[in-house]
Coordinates of C-alpha atoms in Angstrom, one line a residue:
X123 CA 29.7 9.2 -75.0
X124 CA 26.8 10.7 -77.0
X125 CA 27.9 8.7 -80.2
X126 CA 27.8 5.6 -78.2
X127 CA 24.0 6.5 -77.1
X128 CA 22.7 7.2 -80.4
X129 CA 22.8 4.3 -83.2
X130 CA 21.1 4.0 -86.5
X131 CA 19.6 0.6 -85.5
X132 CA 17.5 2.7 -82.7
X133 CA 16.3 5.3 -85.2
X134 CA 13.0 4.7 -87.4
X135 CA 12.4 7.2 -90.0
X136 CA 8.8 6.2 -90.7
X137 CA 6.8 5.2 -87.4
X138 CA 3.6 3.1 -88.3
X139 CA 1.9 3.9 -84.9
X140 CA -1.5 5.8 -85.0
X141 CA -1.8 6.6 -81.3
X142 CA 0.4 7.3 -78.1
X143 CA 0.2 3.9 -76.5
X144 CA 1.2 2.3 -80.0
X145 CA 3.9 4.7 -80.6
X146 CA 5.5 3.8 -77.1
X147 CA 5.0 0.1 -77.7
X148 CA 6.8 0.5 -81.1
X149 CA 9.9 2.6 -79.6
X150 CA 10.2 0.1 -76.7
X151 CA 10.3 -2.9 -79.0
X152 CA 12.9 -1.3 -81.1
X153 CA 15.1 -0.7 -77.9
X154 CA 14.5 -4.5 -77.0
X155 CA 15.3 -5.9 -80.3
X156 CA 18.7 -4.2 -80.4
X157 CA 19.7 -5.3 -76.8
X158 CA 19.3 -2.1 -74.9
X159 CA 16.9 -3.5 -72.5
X160 CA 17.0 -6.3 -70.0
X161 CA 13.0 -6.2 -69.5
X162 CA 10.9 -4.4 -72.0
X163 CA 7.6 -4.9 -70.0
X164 CA 9.2 -3.2 -66.9
X165 CA 10.8 -0.5 -68.9
X166 CA 7.4 0.2 -70.7
X167 CA 5.7 0.2 -67.3
X168 CA 8.2 2.9 -65.9
X169 CA 7.5 4.9 -69.2
X170 CA 3.6 4.9 -68.7
X171 CA 4.2 5.7 -64.9
X172 CA 6.1 8.9 -65.9
X173 CA 3.4 9.7 -68.4
X174 CA 0.8 9.6 -65.8
X175 CA 2.6 12.4 -63.7
X176 CA 2.7 14.6 -66.9
X177 CA 2.6 14.3 -70.6
X178 CA 6.1 14.2 -72.1
X179 CA 4.7 15.5 -75.3
X180 CA 6.0 19.1 -75.5
X181 CA 5.5 22.0 -78.1
X182 CA 6.6 22.2 -81.9
X183 CA 5.8 18.5 -82.5
X184 CA 8.4 16.9 -79.9
X185 CA 7.7 14.1 -77.3
X186 CA 10.4 12.9 -75.1
X187 CA 9.2 9.8 -73.0
X188 CA 11.9 8.7 -70.6
X189 CA 12.5 6.3 -67.7
X190 CA 15.6 5.4 -65.5
X191 CA 15.2 1.9 -64.3
X192 CA 17.2 -1.4 -64.0
X193 CA 15.1 -2.8 -67.0
X194 CA 17.6 -0.9 -69.1
X195 CA 20.8 -2.6 -70.1
X196 CA 22.8 0.3 -72.2
X197 CA 21.9 3.9 -72.0
X198 CA 20.3 4.8 -75.2
X199 CA 18.1 7.0 -77.2
X200 CA 15.5 5.6 -79.5
X201 CA 14.6 8.1 -82.1
X202 CA 11.1 7.8 -84.1
X203 CA 9.6 10.1 -86.8
X204 CA 6.0 10.1 -87.9
X205 CA 5.6 12.6 -91.0
X206 CA 1.7 12.6 -90.4
X207 CA 1.9 13.2 -86.6
X208 CA 0.6 11.5 -83.7
X209 CA -1.9 12.7 -80.7
X210 CA 0.6 12.5 -77.7
X211 CA -1.2 15.0 -75.6
X212 CA 1.4 17.8 -76.1
X213 CA 1.4 21.0 -74.5
X214 CA 0.1 23.0 -77.3
X215 CA -2.6 20.4 -78.5
X216 CA -0.8 19.7 -81.7
X217 CA 0.1 16.3 -82.9
X218 CA 3.9 14.9 -82.1
X219 CA 6.3 14.2 -85.1
X220 CA 9.5 13.6 -83.4
X221 CA 10.0 11.2 -80.5
X222 CA 13.0 10.6 -78.4
X223 CA 12.8 7.6 -76.0
X224 CA 15.5 8.1 -73.4
X225 CA 16.4 4.8 -71.7
X226 CA 18.7 5.3 -68.6
X227 CA 19.8 2.4 -66.3
X228 CA 19.4 2.8 -62.6
X229 CA 23.0 2.9 -62.3
X230 CA 23.8 5.2 -65.1
X231 CA 26.8 7.6 -64.3
X232 CA 26.2 11.3 -63.8
X233 CA 27.8 11.9 -67.3
X234 CA 25.4 9.5 -69.2
X235 CA 22.5 11.5 -67.5
X236 CA 24.1 15.0 -68.3
X237 CA 24.7 13.9 -72.0
X238 CA 21.2 12.5 -72.4
X239 CA 20.0 15.8 -70.9
X240 CA 21.9 18.0 -73.2
X241 CA 20.6 16.1 -76.1
X242 CA 17.0 16.8 -75.4
X243 CA 17.8 20.6 -74.6
X244 CA 19.2 20.7 -78.2
X245 CA 15.6 20.0 -79.5
X246 CA 14.7 23.6 -78.3
X247 CA 16.5 24.9 -81.4
X248 CA 14.2 25.2 -84.4
X249 CA 16.9 24.4 -86.9
X250 CA 17.7 21.0 -85.2
X251 CA 14.1 19.7 -85.1
X252 CA 13.5 21.1 -88.8
X253 CA 16.7 19.1 -89.7
X254 CA 15.9 15.9 -88.1
X255 CA 12.1 16.0 -89.5
X256 CA 13.4 16.3 -93.0
X257 CA 16.4 13.8 -92.8
X258 CA 16.8 11.2 -95.4
X259 CA 18.8 8.8 -93.5
X260 CA 19.8 7.8 -89.8
X261 CA 23.3 8.9 -90.3
X262 CA 22.2 12.4 -91.3
X263 CA 20.1 12.6 -87.9
X264 CA 22.9 11.3 -85.9
X265 CA 25.5 14.1 -87.5
X266 CA 22.8 16.8 -86.6
X267 CA 22.7 15.6 -83.0
X268 CA 26.3 15.3 -82.5
X269 CA 27.0 18.8 -83.9
X270 CA 24.4 20.4 -81.7
X271 CA 25.5 18.8 -78.4
X272 CA 26.4 21.5 -75.9
X273 CA 27.1 21.9 -72.2
X274 CA 24.1 23.1 -70.2
X275 CA 25.6 22.8 -66.8
X276 CA 28.1 25.7 -66.8
X277 CA 28.3 27.1 -63.7
X278 CA 27.3 31.1 -63.7
X279 CA 30.1 33.2 -62.3
X280 CA 29.4 35.1 -59.3
X281 CA 27.4 38.1 -60.0
X282 CA 24.4 40.0 -59.3
X283 CA 21.4 38.4 -61.0
X284 CA 18.1 40.2 -61.4
X285 CA 16.1 37.1 -61.4
X286 CA 16.7 33.3 -60.4
X287 CA 15.3 30.1 -61.4
X288 CA 14.8 26.5 -60.1
X289 CA 13.7 23.7 -62.4
X290 CA 12.9 20.2 -61.4
X291 CA 10.8 17.3 -62.8
X292 CA 10.2 13.6 -61.5
X293 CA 12.9 11.7 -63.5
X294 CA 15.4 14.6 -63.8
X295 CA 16.6 13.9 -67.3
X296 CA 14.8 15.9 -69.8
X297 CA 12.2 18.5 -68.5
X298 CA 14.6 19.8 -65.8
X299 CA 17.3 21.0 -68.2
X300 CA 15.0 21.9 -71.0
X301 CA 12.9 24.2 -68.6
X302 CA 16.3 25.6 -67.5
X303 CA 17.6 26.5 -70.9
X304 CA 14.5 27.8 -72.2
X305 CA 14.5 30.4 -69.2
X306 CA 18.0 31.3 -69.6
X307 CA 17.7 31.7 -73.3
X308 CA 14.8 33.8 -72.9
X309 CA 16.3 35.9 -70.2
X310 CA 19.3 36.7 -72.6
X311 CA 17.1 37.8 -75.4
X312 CA 15.3 40.2 -72.8
X313 CA 18.7 41.6 -71.6
X314 CA 18.1 40.1 -68.3
X315 CA 20.8 38.5 -66.0
X316 CA 19.3 35.2 -64.9
X317 CA 20.9 32.1 -62.8
X318 CA 18.9 28.9 -63.0
X319 CA 19.5 26.0 -60.6
X320 CA 18.8 22.5 -62.0
X321 CA 17.4 19.7 -59.4
X322 CA 18.1 16.8 -61.7
X323 CA 19.0 13.2 -61.5
X324 CA 22.5 13.9 -60.9
X325 CA 21.7 16.3 -58.1
X326 CA 21.5 19.9 -57.7
X327 CA 23.8 21.9 -60.3
X328 CA 24.4 25.8 -60.4
X329 CA 23.0 25.9 -56.8
X330 CA 21.6 29.3 -55.7
X331 CA 23.6 30.9 -53.1
X332 CA 22.4 33.1 -50.2
X333 CA 23.8 36.1 -51.7
X334 CA 22.2 35.4 -55.0
X335 CA 18.8 35.2 -53.4
X336 CA 19.2 38.3 -51.3
X337 CA 19.9 40.2 -54.4
X338 CA 17.4 38.8 -56.8
X339 CA 14.2 40.8 -57.5
X340 CA 12.1 37.7 -58.2
X341 CA 12.4 34.0 -58.7
X342 CA 10.8 31.4 -60.9
X343 CA 10.3 27.9 -59.6
X344 CA 9.2 25.5 -62.4
X345 CA 9.1 22.0 -60.7
X346 CA 7.0 18.9 -60.4
X347 CA 9.2 17.5 -57.6
X348 CA 10.4 18.4 -54.3
X349 CA 12.7 21.5 -54.1
X350 CA 14.0 23.6 -51.2
X351 CA 11.6 26.6 -50.8
X352 CA 12.3 27.8 -47.1
X353 CA 15.3 29.8 -48.6
X354 CA 13.0 31.9 -50.5
X355 CA 11.2 33.1 -47.5
X356 CA 10.1 36.8 -48.1
X357 CA 10.8 37.0 -52.0
X358 CA 8.4 37.1 -54.6
X359 CA 8.2 33.7 -56.2
X360 CA 6.3 32.6 -59.2
X361 CA 5.5 28.5 -58.8
X362 CA 4.3 26.6 -61.6
X363 CA 4.9 23.1 -63.3
X364 CA 8.0 22.4 -65.1
X365 CA 6.3 22.4 -68.6
X366 CA 5.5 26.0 -68.1
X367 CA 9.2 26.8 -67.8
X368 CA 9.7 25.4 -71.3
X369 CA 6.3 26.8 -72.7
X370 CA 6.1 30.3 -71.3
X371 CA 9.5 31.6 -70.1
X372 CA 9.0 35.1 -71.0
X373 CA 5.7 35.2 -69.1
X374 CA 7.2 33.8 -66.1
X375 CA 10.4 36.0 -66.2
X376 CA 8.1 39.1 -66.5
X377 CA 5.7 38.1 -63.7
X378 CA 8.6 37.4 -61.5
X379 CA 10.2 41.0 -62.1
X380 CA 6.9 43.2 -62.4
X381 CA 5.9 42.8 -58.7
X382 CA 2.7 40.7 -59.3
X383 CA 4.1 37.5 -58.0
X384 CA 3.2 36.6 -54.5
X385 CA 5.7 36.8 -51.6
X386 CA 6.6 33.4 -50.4
X387 CA 6.2 32.6 -46.8
X388 CA 7.3 29.1 -45.2
X389 CA 8.9 27.8 -42.1
X390 CA 10.1 24.7 -43.7
X391 CA 10.9 22.9 -46.9
X392 CA 7.9 22.7 -49.1
X393 CA 6.9 20.0 -51.6
X394 CA 6.0 21.4 -55.1
X395 CA 4.1 18.9 -57.4
X396 CA 2.2 19.8 -60.6
X397 CA -1.0 18.1 -59.3
X398 CA -0.7 18.9 -55.7
X399 CA -4.2 18.8 -53.9
X400 CA -5.1 22.0 -52.2
X401 CA -7.7 23.3 -49.8
X402 CA -9.7 21.1 -47.4
X403 CA -8.6 17.8 -49.4
X404 CA -5.0 18.2 -49.3
X405 CA -5.0 19.0 -45.6
X406 CA -7.3 16.2 -44.8
X407 CA -4.9 13.8 -46.6
X408 CA -1.9 15.1 -45.0
X409 CA -3.4 13.9 -41.7
X410 CA -4.7 10.7 -42.9
X411 CA -1.6 9.7 -44.8
X412 CA 0.5 10.4 -41.7
X413 CA -2.0 8.7 -39.4
X414 CA -2.0 5.6 -41.5
X415 CA 1.3 3.8 -40.0
X416 CA -0.2 4.1 -36.6
X417 CA -3.6 2.3 -37.8
X418 CA -2.0 -0.5 -39.5
X419 CA 1.0 -1.2 -37.3
X420 CA -1.2 -0.8 -33.9
X421 CA -4.1 -2.6 -35.2
X422 CA -2.2 -5.7 -36.4
X423 CA -0.4 -6.0 -33.3
X424 CA -3.8 -5.9 -31.3
X425 CA -5.2 -8.5 -33.5
X426 CA -2.2 -10.8 -32.8
X427 CA -2.8 -10.1 -29.0
X428 CA -6.1 -11.5 -29.3
X429 CA -4.9 -14.8 -30.7
X430 CA -3.8 -15.7 -27.3
X431 CA -7.2 -15.1 -26.0
X432 CA -9.8 -12.1 -25.8
X433 CA -8.5 -11.2 -22.4
X434 CA -5.0 -12.7 -22.5
X435 CA -3.5 -9.0 -22.1
X436 CA -5.5 -8.8 -18.7
X437 CA -3.1 -9.8 -15.7
X438 CA -6.2 -10.5 -13.7
X439 CA -7.8 -12.9 -16.2
X440 CA -7.0 -16.7 -16.2
X441 CA -6.0 -16.6 -19.9
X442 CA -3.3 -13.9 -19.1
X443 CA -0.2 -14.2 -21.5
X444 CA 2.6 -11.9 -20.9
X445 CA 3.4 -11.5 -24.7
X446 CA -0.3 -10.7 -25.3
X447 CA 0.0 -8.0 -23.0
X448 CA 3.0 -6.5 -24.3
X449 CA 1.5 -6.4 -27.9
X450 CA -1.6 -4.8 -26.4
X451 CA 0.4 -2.2 -24.6
X452 CA 2.5 -1.4 -27.7
X453 CA -0.6 -1.5 -30.2
X454 CA -3.3 -0.3 -28.1
X455 CA -2.1 1.6 -25.3
X456 CA 0.4 3.8 -27.3
X457 CA 0.2 3.1 -31.3
X458 CA -3.6 3.6 -31.3
X459 CA -3.4 6.2 -28.6
X460 CA -1.3 8.4 -30.8
X461 CA -3.2 8.0 -34.1
X462 CA -5.7 10.7 -33.4
X463 CA -3.3 13.3 -32.2
X464 CA -1.0 12.7 -35.0
X465 CA -3.8 13.1 -37.5
X466 CA -4.8 16.3 -36.2
X467 CA -1.0 17.6 -36.0
X468 CA -0.4 16.8 -39.8
X469 CA -3.6 18.5 -40.6
X470 CA -2.3 21.7 -38.8
X471 CA 1.0 21.4 -40.4
X472 CA -0.3 21.1 -43.9
X473 CA -2.4 24.6 -43.3
X474 CA 0.2 26.5 -41.6
X475 CA 3.4 24.5 -42.1
X476 CA 5.6 23.6 -39.0
X477 CA 4.1 26.1 -36.6
X478 CA 0.5 24.5 -37.2
X479 CA 1.6 21.1 -35.7
X480 CA 1.9 21.8 -32.1
X481 CA -1.6 23.5 -31.7
X482 CA -3.3 21.0 -33.9
X483 CA -1.8 17.9 -32.2
X484 CA -2.6 19.3 -28.7
X485 CA -6.3 19.9 -30.2
X486 CA -6.1 16.1 -31.3
X487 CA -4.7 15.1 -27.8
X488 CA -7.7 16.9 -26.1
X489 CA -10.1 15.1 -28.4
X490 CA -8.7 12.0 -27.7
X491 CA -8.8 12.2 -24.1
X492 CA -12.2 13.6 -23.9
X493 CA -14.3 11.3 -25.8
X494 CA -14.5 13.4 -29.0
X495 CA -12.7 10.8 -31.2
X496 CA -11.5 11.3 -34.7
X497 CA -14.4 13.6 -35.7
X498 CA -13.3 16.1 -32.9
X499 CA -9.5 15.5 -34.0
X500 CA -10.6 16.7 -37.5
X501 CA -12.1 19.9 -36.0
X502 CA -9.1 20.4 -33.9
X503 CA -6.6 20.0 -36.6
X504 CA -8.1 22.6 -38.9
X505 CA -8.6 24.9 -35.8
X506 CA -4.9 24.6 -34.8
X507 CA -3.9 25.2 -38.6
X508 CA -6.1 28.3 -39.1
X509 CA -5.2 29.6 -35.7
X510 CA -1.6 29.9 -36.8
X511 CA -2.5 31.6 -40.2
X512 CA -4.4 34.1 -38.0
X513 CA -1.5 34.6 -35.8
X514 CA 0.8 35.2 -38.9
X515 CA -1.3 38.0 -40.1
X516 CA -1.5 39.5 -36.6
X517 CA 2.3 39.3 -35.9
X518 CA 3.2 40.3 -39.5
X519 CA 3.0 44.0 -38.2
X520 CA 5.8 43.2 -35.6
X521 CA 9.3 44.8 -36.1
X522 CA 11.7 42.6 -38.5
X523 CA 13.9 42.2 -35.4
X524 CA 11.3 39.9 -33.7
X525 CA 11.0 37.7 -36.9
X526 CA 13.2 34.9 -35.2
X527 CA 11.1 34.6 -31.9
X528 CA 7.8 34.0 -34.0
X529 CA 8.3 30.2 -34.6
X530 CA 10.0 29.2 -31.3
X531 CA 7.9 31.5 -29.0
X532 CA 5.0 33.5 -30.2
X533 CA 3.2 30.7 -32.5
X534 CA 3.4 27.9 -30.2
X535 CA 2.3 30.0 -27.1
X536 CA -0.8 31.8 -28.5
X537 CA -1.5 28.9 -30.9
X538 CA -1.8 26.1 -28.4
X539 CA -3.6 28.6 -26.0
X540 CA -6.2 29.7 -28.6
X541 CA -6.7 26.2 -30.0
X542 CA -7.1 24.6 -26.6
X543 CA -9.4 27.2 -25.3
X544 CA -11.9 26.7 -28.3
X545 CA -11.5 22.7 -28.0
X546 CA -12.6 22.9 -24.2
X547 CA -15.1 25.6 -24.3
X548 CA -16.8 25.3 -27.7
X549 CA -16.0 21.9 -29.2
X550 CA -16.2 19.0 -26.4
X551 CA -19.5 20.4 -25.0
X552 CA -21.6 19.6 -28.1
X553 CA -19.8 16.3 -29.0
X554 CA -20.5 15.1 -25.3
X555 CA -24.1 16.4 -25.6
X556 CA -24.6 14.2 -28.7
X557 CA -22.8 11.3 -26.9
X558 CA -25.4 11.5 -24.0
X559 CA -28.3 12.0 -26.3
X560 CA -27.4 8.8 -28.2
X561 CA -27.0 6.7 -25.0
X562 CA -30.4 8.0 -23.6
X563 CA -32.2 7.1 -26.9
X564 CA -30.6 3.5 -26.6
X565 CA -31.9 3.1 -23.1
X566 CA -35.4 4.2 -23.8
X567 CA -35.7 1.8 -26.8
X568 CA -34.9 -1.1 -24.5
X569 CA -35.2 -4.5 -26.4
X570 CA -38.8 -4.6 -27.4
X571 CA -38.0 -4.3 -31.1
X572 CA -34.8 -6.4 -31.5
X573 CA -34.3 -5.9 -35.2
X574 CA -34.6 -2.2 -35.0
X575 CA -32.4 -1.9 -32.3
X576 CA -29.8 -4.2 -34.0
X577 CA -30.1 -1.6 -36.9
X578 CA -29.4 1.5 -35.0
X579 CA -26.8 -0.1 -32.8
X580 CA -24.7 -1.4 -35.6
X581 CA -25.3 1.6 -37.6
X582 CA -23.9 3.7 -34.8
X583 CA -20.8 1.7 -34.9
X584 CA -19.9 2.9 -38.2
X585 CA -20.8 6.7 -37.8
X586 CA -17.5 7.8 -36.2
X587 CA -15.6 4.4 -36.0
X588 CA -14.1 4.5 -32.5
X589 CA -15.5 7.9 -31.5
X590 CA -18.3 8.8 -29.1
X591 CA -21.2 7.5 -31.1
X592 CA -19.4 4.3 -31.5
X593 CA -18.3 3.8 -28.0
X594 CA -22.0 4.8 -27.0
X595 CA -23.2 1.7 -28.8
X596 CA -20.4 -0.5 -27.6
X597 CA -21.0 0.7 -24.1
X598 CA -24.7 -0.2 -24.6
X599 CA -23.9 -3.5 -25.7
X600 CA -21.6 -4.2 -22.7
X601 CA -24.5 -2.8 -20.3
X602 CA -26.8 -5.3 -21.8
X603 CA -24.4 -8.2 -21.4
X604 CA -24.2 -7.3 -17.7
X605 CA -27.9 -7.4 -17.6
X606 CA -28.0 -10.8 -18.9
X607 CA -29.1 -9.7 -22.5
X608 CA -26.6 -11.2 -25.2
X609 CA -28.5 -10.1 -28.4
X610 CA -27.5 -6.5 -28.5
X611 CA -23.9 -6.9 -28.2
X612 CA -23.7 -9.3 -31.0
X613 CA -25.2 -6.7 -33.2
X614 CA -22.9 -4.3 -32.3
X615 CA -20.0 -6.4 -32.9
X616 CA -21.2 -7.1 -36.5
X617 CA -21.6 -3.5 -37.2
X618 CA -18.1 -2.8 -35.9
X619 CA -16.6 -5.5 -38.2
X620 CA -18.5 -4.4 -41.6
X621 CA -16.5 -0.9 -42.1
X622 CA -13.1 -2.3 -42.5
X623 CA -14.2 -5.5 -44.3
X624 CA -16.4 -3.6 -46.6
X625 CA -13.7 -1.1 -47.5
X626 CA -11.2 -4.2 -48.0
X627 CA -13.5 -5.8 -50.5
X628 CA -14.2 -2.5 -52.3
X629 CA -10.3 -1.9 -52.7
X630 CA -10.1 -5.4 -54.0
X631 CA -13.1 -5.5 -56.4
X632 CA -13.3 -1.8 -57.4
X633 CA -9.4 -1.3 -57.8
X634 CA -9.8 1.5 -60.3
X635 CA -11.8 3.5 -57.7
X636 CA -8.5 3.7 -55.3
X637 CA -4.9 4.8 -55.4
X638 CA -2.2 2.3 -54.9
X639 CA -1.7 3.4 -51.4
X640 CA -5.3 3.0 -50.5
X641 CA -5.2 -0.5 -52.3
X642 CA -2.2 -1.6 -50.0
X643 CA -3.9 -0.1 -47.0
X644 CA -7.2 -2.0 -48.0
X645 CA -5.4 -5.4 -47.7
X646 CA -4.7 -5.0 -44.0
X647 CA -8.4 -4.0 -43.4
X648 CA -9.2 -7.5 -43.9
X649 CA -7.1 -8.2 -40.8
X650 CA -8.8 -5.3 -38.9
X651 CA -12.2 -6.1 -39.8
X652 CA -11.8 -9.8 -39.0
X653 CA -10.4 -8.7 -35.6
X654 CA -13.1 -6.3 -34.8
X655 CA -10.9 -3.0 -35.3
X656 CA -13.3 -0.8 -36.7
X657 CA -10.7 2.1 -36.6
X658 CA -9.1 0.5 -39.6
X659 CA -11.6 2.2 -41.7
X660 CA -10.9 5.7 -40.4
X661 CA -8.2 6.7 -43.0
X662 CA -10.9 5.9 -45.8
X663 CA -13.5 7.7 -44.2
X664 CA -11.6 10.8 -43.3
X665 CA -10.3 10.9 -47.0
X666 CA -13.9 10.6 -48.3
X667 CA -16.5 10.9 -45.6
X668 CA -19.5 11.9 -47.9
X669 CA -19.2 8.4 -49.6
X670 CA -17.3 6.3 -47.5
X671 CA -19.3 6.9 -44.1
X672 CA -22.9 6.5 -45.4
X673 CA -21.9 3.4 -47.2
X674 CA -20.4 1.7 -43.9
X675 CA -23.4 3.0 -41.8
X676 CA -25.8 1.1 -44.3
X677 CA -23.8 -2.0 -44.5
X678 CA -23.4 -2.1 -40.6
X679 CA -27.2 -1.5 -40.1
X680 CA -27.9 -4.4 -42.4
X681 CA -25.6 -6.6 -40.5
X682 CA -26.9 -5.7 -37.2
X683 CA -30.4 -6.1 -38.3
X684 CA -29.7 -9.5 -39.7
X685 CA -27.9 -10.6 -36.5
X686 CA -30.9 -9.5 -34.3
X687 CA -33.4 -11.2 -36.7
X688 CA -31.7 -14.7 -36.2
X689 CA -31.3 -14.0 -32.5
X690 CA -27.5 -14.3 -32.5
X691 CA -26.2 -14.0 -28.8
X692 CA -22.7 -13.0 -27.7
X693 CA -21.6 -13.2 -24.1
X694 CA -18.3 -11.9 -24.5
X695 CA -17.4 -8.1 -24.6
X696 CA -15.6 -8.2 -27.9
X697 CA -15.8 -9.1 -31.4
X698 CA -14.1 -10.5 -34.4
X699 CA -13.4 -14.1 -35.4
X700 CA -12.0 -15.0 -32.0
X701 CA -15.5 -14.9 -30.3
X702 CA -17.2 -16.8 -33.1
X703 CA -16.9 -20.1 -31.0
X704 CA -18.9 -19.0 -28.0
X705 CA -21.8 -17.6 -30.0
X706 CA -25.2 -18.8 -30.3
X707 CA -26.2 -19.4 -34.2
X708 CA -22.6 -18.3 -35.2
X709 CA -23.2 -19.4 -38.9
X710 CA -25.8 -16.7 -39.3
X711 CA -23.7 -14.2 -37.4
X712 CA -21.1 -14.7 -40.4
X713 CA -23.6 -14.3 -42.7
X714 CA -24.7 -11.1 -41.3
X715 CA -21.4 -9.7 -41.5
X716 CA -20.7 -10.8 -44.9
X717 CA -23.8 -9.5 -46.2
X718 CA -23.3 -6.2 -44.6
X719 CA -19.7 -6.0 -45.9
X720 CA -20.6 -6.7 -49.5
X721 CA -23.4 -4.0 -49.3
X722 CA -20.7 -1.5 -47.9
X723 CA -18.3 -2.5 -50.8
X724 CA -21.1 -2.3 -53.5
X725 CA -22.0 1.1 -52.5
X726 CA -18.6 2.4 -52.2
X727 CA -17.8 1.0 -55.6
X728 CA -21.0 2.8 -57.1
X729 CA -20.5 6.0 -55.4
X730 CA -16.7 6.5 -55.8
X731 CA -15.4 8.2 -59.1
X732 CA -12.5 6.5 -60.9
X733 CA -9.1 7.6 -60.0

C-alpha cells in the first residue's frame, strides 16, 4: 500500500521555490500534473487552511503540509528537497529542506491514513532524514521510506503505566502520530512506562482505560483538537499544543511526573485548541457565539412578519394576519426572549464549566425581565460563572464522599441563590436609575432644539441596542407620537437601523477585519437593519464593545441629526423599510440612514485590527 502512495513522478530532488507559498504551489502542481488531484485549487485552499491553524514546518528541516479533502483523487505523498532550505515557519526557526505533502481523499480508508501517518513518523529518525536529503535518485528515496515503515498503532498490553499521553491535531494525519511516537520514544529512553492515546483521522487508538488513568502519576495532553478531558479530573495534567509533544517530549514527561503540573478539574468534556482565547474575551465569545442563532433566526422571522403589515401580528388591528402572528410569537416572543438568558448562561459555562450555566442563565433571565437588557446579562453571566468558581474553592474542603452531590445539589442551589440575590439587590438598581435618569433628561429637553434632540435620541438607540437606554429613547419617541409630535420618533428609528446596517457594510467592505463567522453573520445584519432590528448588532458589540459601540453611537447620532434637520416625520410606532411609505420626506430619511451607516462602517473599519 505504501509503495502505491509514493512514486518517483511525485518526487522532486531540486525544488526551485524560494518561499513557503511557492513551495506549496510547486508541490500541488506536481500532484495535479501526475493525476493525483481532482481540483488543485481546492486542495491548495485546504493546505493553506491547515497552515493557518499551525505551521506544519517541524524541527530538523522537515515540513509536512497535508490535507484530507475530496479534491484528492488518489492518496499520495509528494516529496520535495531544497538543498538551500526554505523559510517555512518551522518550530526551531531554521529553514526547511525536506518537504512531504500528504494528499488524502475524504473517503480514504483507515489503512491509507495509518500508512501515511506511519510514513511521517519515520521522519523523526535522524538517519532517515539524512538519507533522504543526500539521496541521488528518486528510487533511493523510495527504498529508504519502504524500509523504515513501521506500525505505530500497536496496542499497549495492560500494565501499570507511570505516565499517560493523549495526542491530537486538526487533520489527524501527521502531527498526532509524530507527537505520540516522540513521547513514547523519549519515555523508553528515560526508562519510564508510558501509554499514549492517539485521536487521529481514523478515530481513537490505544484508548486510555479507567484503570490506566487511576494508576498514572501524570498525564500529557498534546492536542490542537477536541479531546475528552473529564476523565482526567483530579489528576496532574500538562496541556500543550501538539507540536510541543514533537519538540519537547522529555520536558513534558518530567513535568508530568515531578508534581509541578496543575491538577485538572472539570465537569464536562473540554475543548483543547492551540490558540484558544482565554480570560474575558474567551468567556464573552462563548456567550455571543451561542446567542447568535437566536438573534439571526428570531430576527429574520420578525422581519418576515412585518412584511404582512407593521401590526399584522396584533389580533386587534385591522391588518391582522394569523401567519404574521405565528412568526412574531416564534421570533419575538420566544427566540428573542431567550437570546439574553442564553448569552449569559454560556458565559457562565465558559467560566465554570457546566455548573456555571444555571446561575448565569438565571441572572440573564432576571436581567431580561427587569429592563437591564444585554448589558445586565453580561454582568450576570460573569457573576454566575465566578460565583461557582468561589463555591468550588469553598467546597473543596468537603469530604471526598460528598464529591458526587456538588454538581447536582450544592453548586446549583448556592450558585443560583448568590447570583440572583446580587442581581436583584445590587445590579438592577443602578441600571433602573440610569434608565430613569435618561428618560427625565429627554423629557426636560422637549423639542426646542430638534437637531440636538435627534442626535441624542438616535445615539441612545445604539448605546445598548435593545437595553434600557435604547428602550428609553424608543419610549420617548412613542410618547411624542401620542402628543402629536412625529419628528423625534423618525430620528429614533433612523438611529435604530444604523448599527446593524453599519456593521453589515463593514463586514462587506473591510473583510480582513472580521472572522468568517462574523462575515456570515454580517450578511443577516442587512435584513435586520432594514427591518429595524437593532439587536442584530449585539453579537458584534458584545464581542468588541470598545470599538463597535462608539462607532455605532456616532453613526446613529449623525443619522438622527440629519433626520431632524430635514424634519422627517413618522407617525407609526415602528421603523425599517416598511414604514417609509407613510413618512414625510422619505428620501432624506433614507439618506440619513445611509450616511449614518457608512460613517459607522468607516469607523469600525478604521478602529478594528486585521484578523
